[in-house]
C-alpha cells in the first residue's frame, strides 16, 4: 500500500503492526488504502457533536476507526479517499458578516465556496496525541 502524507503513514504503520496476515490480505484484495482509511475517519469525526467546523479526536479512537475500515468487509473501499470531498450547497451569508465585509471596504459579502476543503492534522503532546479534523460545513 502506498501513502501520500504523514497521517497515512501513521495509519498504515498501525494497521501493519496490529493486523493479522489474513486481515492484511483481505484489505489488499478489497482495494483498501490508507487514503480510504483517512476518508473513513473523517466521516466518523464528522458525525461527532461539535460547535464549529473543527473536532478533536484522540489517537486511540482514530486508530480504531481506521482498523475498522481495513478489517470490516461491509465498509466499501475508497482507494483515493474521494468520498470525503463532497459538494455542499453554499451557505447563506449572515447579515453581520456582510456588514463586516462592507466596513472592511470589500465590494462583495463573504461567500462560502461550494466545495469544502478538509484538513486533518495530528498534534503530538508528551503524554498523548490528538487528531484535528477541520473543514466541516457549519450550519
PDB file of C-alpha atoms in Angstrom:
ATOM      1  CA  UNK A   1       0.000   0.000   0.000  1.00  0.00           C
ATOM      2  CA  UNK A   2       1.215   3.467  -0.799  1.00  0.00           C
ATOM      3  CA  UNK A   3       0.897   6.581   1.322  1.00  0.00           C
ATOM      4  CA  UNK A   4       0.734  10.253   0.377  1.00  0.00           C
ATOM      5  CA  UNK A   5       1.355  12.007   3.691  1.00  0.00           C
ATOM      6  CA  UNK A   6       2.442  11.535   7.300  1.00  0.00           C
ATOM      7  CA  UNK A   7      -1.087  10.789   8.557  1.00  0.00           C
ATOM      8  CA  UNK A   8      -1.458   7.938   6.081  1.00  0.00           C
ATOM      9  CA  UNK A   9       1.986   6.608   7.079  1.00  0.00           C
ATOM     10  CA  UNK A  10       0.890   6.509  10.742  1.00  0.00           C
ATOM     11  CA  UNK A  11      -2.377   4.764   9.897  1.00  0.00           C
ATOM     12  CA  UNK A  12      -0.624   2.193   7.701  1.00  0.00           C
ATOM     13  CA  UNK A  13       2.066   1.523  10.325  1.00  0.00           C
ATOM     14  CA  UNK A  14      -0.619   0.972  12.977  1.00  0.00           C
ATOM     15  CA  UNK A  15      -2.565  -1.367  10.702  1.00  0.00           C
ATOM     16  CA  UNK A  16       0.521  -3.393   9.770  1.00  0.00           C
ATOM     17  CA  UNK A  17       1.568  -3.674  13.427  1.00  0.00           C
ATOM     18  CA  UNK A  18      -1.832  -4.820  14.715  1.00  0.00           C
ATOM     19  CA  UNK A  19      -3.489  -6.727  11.869  1.00  0.00           C
ATOM     20  CA  UNK A  20      -3.190 -10.431  11.227  1.00  0.00           C
ATOM     21  CA  UNK A  21      -1.808 -11.693   7.924  1.00  0.00           C
ATOM     22  CA  UNK A  22      -5.360 -12.681   6.949  1.00  0.00           C
ATOM     23  CA  UNK A  23      -6.647  -9.145   7.626  1.00  0.00           C
ATOM     24  CA  UNK A  24      -3.792  -7.630   5.622  1.00  0.00           C
ATOM     25  CA  UNK A  25      -4.527  -9.885   2.644  1.00  0.00           C
ATOM     26  CA  UNK A  26      -8.264  -9.168   2.842  1.00  0.00           C
ATOM     27  CA  UNK A  27      -7.688  -5.401   2.910  1.00  0.00           C
ATOM     28  CA  UNK A  28      -5.337  -5.583  -0.061  1.00  0.00           C
ATOM     29  CA  UNK A  29      -7.707  -7.753  -2.099  1.00  0.00           C
ATOM     30  CA  UNK A  30     -10.598  -5.387  -1.276  1.00  0.00           C
ATOM     31  CA  UNK A  31      -8.554  -2.420  -2.535  1.00  0.00           C
ATOM     32  CA  UNK A  32      -8.469  -0.609   0.793  1.00  0.00           C
ATOM     33  CA  UNK A  33      -5.807   2.085   1.195  1.00  0.00           C
ATOM     34  CA  UNK A  34      -4.549   4.488   3.876  1.00  0.00           C
ATOM     35  CA  UNK A  35      -6.224   7.347   1.956  1.00  0.00           C
ATOM     36  CA  UNK A  36      -9.522   5.495   2.186  1.00  0.00           C
ATOM     37  CA  UNK A  37      -8.950   4.881   5.892  1.00  0.00           C
ATOM     38  CA  UNK A  38      -8.430   8.600   6.471  1.00  0.00           C
ATOM     39  CA  UNK A  39     -11.584   9.340   4.468  1.00  0.00           C
ATOM     40  CA  UNK A  40     -13.497   6.905   6.685  1.00  0.00           C
ATOM     41  CA  UNK A  41     -12.047   8.515   9.835  1.00  0.00           C
ATOM     42  CA  UNK A  42     -13.075  11.935   8.520  1.00  0.00           C
ATOM     43  CA  UNK A  43     -16.647  10.726   8.033  1.00  0.00           C
ATOM     44  CA  UNK A  44     -16.687   9.277  11.556  1.00  0.00           C
ATOM     45  CA  UNK A  45     -15.355  12.544  13.013  1.00  0.00           C
ATOM     46  CA  UNK A  46     -17.946  14.468  11.043  1.00  0.00           C
ATOM     47  CA  UNK A  47     -20.698  12.579  12.902  1.00  0.00           C
ATOM     48  CA  UNK A  48     -19.392  13.711  16.316  1.00  0.00           C
ATOM     49  CA  UNK A  49     -21.024  16.637  18.113  1.00  0.00           C
ATOM     50  CA  UNK A  50     -19.227  19.930  17.532  1.00  0.00           C
ATOM     51  CA  UNK A  51     -19.820  23.638  17.881  1.00  0.00           C
ATOM     52  CA  UNK A  52     -17.886  24.822  14.830  1.00  0.00           C
ATOM     53  CA  UNK A  53     -16.070  23.489  11.803  1.00  0.00           C
ATOM     54  CA  UNK A  54     -13.436  21.504  13.758  1.00  0.00           C
ATOM     55  CA  UNK A  55     -13.406  18.465  16.035  1.00  0.00           C
ATOM     56  CA  UNK A  56     -10.555  16.931  18.080  1.00  0.00           C
ATOM     57  CA  UNK A  57     -10.300  13.157  18.423  1.00  0.00           C
ATOM     58  CA  UNK A  58      -7.833  11.117  20.461  1.00  0.00           C
ATOM     59  CA  UNK A  59      -5.308   8.721  18.886  1.00  0.00           C
ATOM     60  CA  UNK A  60      -6.971   5.525  20.107  1.00  0.00           C
ATOM     61  CA  UNK A  61     -10.304   6.443  18.545  1.00  0.00           C
ATOM     62  CA  UNK A  62      -8.840   7.400  15.165  1.00  0.00           C
ATOM     63  CA  UNK A  63      -6.758   4.208  15.030  1.00  0.00           C
ATOM     64  CA  UNK A  64      -9.840   2.151  15.992  1.00  0.00           C
ATOM     65  CA  UNK A  65     -11.794   3.772  13.147  1.00  0.00           C
ATOM     66  CA  UNK A  66      -9.056   3.077  10.620  1.00  0.00           C
ATOM     67  CA  UNK A  67      -8.666  -0.532  11.815  1.00  0.00           C
ATOM     68  CA  UNK A  68     -12.427  -0.983  11.380  1.00  0.00           C
ATOM     69  CA  UNK A  69     -12.161   0.401   7.829  1.00  0.00           C
ATOM     70  CA  UNK A  70      -9.385  -2.039   6.923  1.00  0.00           C
ATOM     71  CA  UNK A  71     -10.920  -5.113   8.582  1.00  0.00           C
ATOM     72  CA  UNK A  72     -14.685  -4.744   8.105  1.00  0.00           C
ATOM     73  CA  UNK A  73     -15.745  -6.216   4.769  1.00  0.00           C
ATOM     74  CA  UNK A  74     -19.059  -4.312   4.965  1.00  0.00           C
ATOM     75  CA  UNK A  75     -17.246  -0.968   4.619  1.00  0.00           C
ATOM     76  CA  UNK A  76     -16.636  -0.282   0.913  1.00  0.00           C
ATOM     77  CA  UNK A  77     -13.132   0.540  -0.292  1.00  0.00           C
ATOM     78  CA  UNK A  78     -12.364   4.184  -1.095  1.00  0.00           C
ATOM     79  CA  UNK A  79      -8.865   3.854  -2.605  1.00  0.00           C
ATOM     80  CA  UNK A  80      -8.351   7.557  -3.333  1.00  0.00           C
ATOM     81  CA  UNK A  81     -10.184   8.920  -0.303  1.00  0.00           C
ATOM     82  CA  UNK A  82     -12.547  10.751  -2.646  1.00  0.00           C
ATOM     83  CA  UNK A  83     -15.721  10.136  -0.661  1.00  0.00           C
ATOM     84  CA  UNK A  84     -14.874  12.953   1.763  1.00  0.00           C
ATOM     85  CA  UNK A  85     -14.635  15.669  -0.883  1.00  0.00           C
ATOM     86  CA  UNK A  86     -18.314  16.411  -1.301  1.00  0.00           C
ATOM     87  CA  UNK A  87     -20.145  19.295  -2.821  1.00  0.00           C
ATOM     88  CA  UNK A  88     -22.098  21.329  -0.308  1.00  0.00           C
ATOM     89  CA  UNK A  89     -24.650  23.967  -1.218  1.00  0.00           C
ATOM     90  CA  UNK A  90     -23.344  27.461  -0.496  1.00  0.00           C
ATOM     91  CA  UNK A  91     -24.465  28.640   2.943  1.00  0.00           C
ATOM     92  CA  UNK A  92     -26.344  31.874   3.334  1.00  0.00           C
ATOM     93  CA  UNK A  93     -24.224  34.791   4.453  1.00  0.00           C
ATOM     94  CA  UNK A  94     -25.259  36.227   7.813  1.00  0.00           C
ATOM     95  CA  UNK A  95     -26.130  39.916   7.853  1.00  0.00           C
ATOM     96  CA  UNK A  96     -23.352  40.600  10.363  1.00  0.00           C
ATOM     97  CA  UNK A  97     -20.761  39.030   8.025  1.00  0.00           C
ATOM     98  CA  UNK A  98     -21.968  41.155   5.127  1.00  0.00           C
ATOM     99  CA  UNK A  99     -21.798  44.279   7.277  1.00  0.00           C
ATOM    100  CA  UNK A 100     -18.238  43.462   8.358  1.00  0.00           C
ATOM    101  CA  UNK A 101     -17.251  42.951   4.720  1.00  0.00           C
ATOM    102  CA  UNK A 102     -18.669  46.334   3.747  1.00  0.00           C
ATOM    103  CA  UNK A 103     -16.883  48.028   6.660  1.00  0.00           C
ATOM    104  CA  UNK A 104     -13.598  46.485   5.545  1.00  0.00           C
ATOM    105  CA  UNK A 105     -14.123  48.015   2.106  1.00  0.00           C
ATOM    106  CA  UNK A 106     -14.880  44.741   0.357  1.00  0.00           C
ATOM    107  CA  UNK A 107     -17.026  45.012  -2.737  1.00  0.00           C
ATOM    108  CA  UNK A 108     -18.921  41.754  -2.081  1.00  0.00           C
ATOM    109  CA  UNK A 109     -20.016  39.884   1.028  1.00  0.00           C
ATOM    110  CA  UNK A 110     -18.117  36.787   2.119  1.00  0.00           C
ATOM    111  CA  UNK A 111     -19.137  33.746   0.142  1.00  0.00           C
ATOM    112  CA  UNK A 112     -18.587  30.144   1.236  1.00  0.00           C
ATOM    113  CA  UNK A 113     -17.209  28.036  -1.634  1.00  0.00           C
ATOM    114  CA  UNK A 114     -19.363  25.201  -2.957  1.00  0.00           C
ATOM    115  CA  UNK A 115     -16.608  22.645  -2.253  1.00  0.00           C
ATOM    116  CA  UNK A 116     -15.321  22.370   1.282  1.00  0.00           C
ATOM    117  CA  UNK A 117     -11.601  21.783   1.716  1.00  0.00           C
ATOM    118  CA  UNK A 118     -10.732  19.431   4.545  1.00  0.00           C
ATOM    119  CA  UNK A 119      -7.731  19.393   6.834  1.00  0.00           C
ATOM    120  CA  UNK A 120      -6.631  16.560   9.086  1.00  0.00           C
ATOM    121  CA  UNK A 121      -3.754  17.293  11.453  1.00  0.00           C
ATOM    122  CA  UNK A 122      -2.217  15.199  14.214  1.00  0.00           C
ATOM    123  CA  UNK A 123      -0.633  17.001  17.145  1.00  0.00           C
ATOM    124  CA  UNK A 124       1.707  15.122  19.481  1.00  0.00           C
ATOM    125  CA  UNK A 125       1.973  16.062  23.158  1.00  0.00           C
ATOM    126  CA  UNK A 126       4.361  14.338  25.604  1.00  0.00           C
ATOM    127  CA  UNK A 127       1.621  12.126  27.037  1.00  0.00           C
ATOM    128  CA  UNK A 128      -0.875  11.774  24.185  1.00  0.00           C
ATOM    129  CA  UNK A 129      -1.776  12.770  20.646  1.00  0.00           C
ATOM    130  CA  UNK A 130      -4.904  14.371  19.211  1.00  0.00           C
ATOM    131  CA  UNK A 131      -6.186  14.488  15.658  1.00  0.00           C
ATOM    132  CA  UNK A 132      -7.920  17.649  14.451  1.00  0.00           C
ATOM    133  CA  UNK A 133     -10.455  17.297  11.662  1.00  0.00           C
ATOM    134  CA  UNK A 134     -11.388  20.618  10.006  1.00  0.00           C
ATOM    135  CA  UNK A 135     -13.459  21.676   7.073  1.00  0.00           C
ATOM    136  CA  UNK A 136     -16.944  20.579   8.081  1.00  0.00           C
ATOM    137  CA  UNK A 137     -19.701  22.736   6.694  1.00  0.00           C
ATOM    138  CA  UNK A 138     -21.098  24.863   9.511  1.00  0.00           C
ATOM    139  CA  UNK A 139     -24.812  25.227   9.955  1.00  0.00           C
TER     140      UNK A 139
END
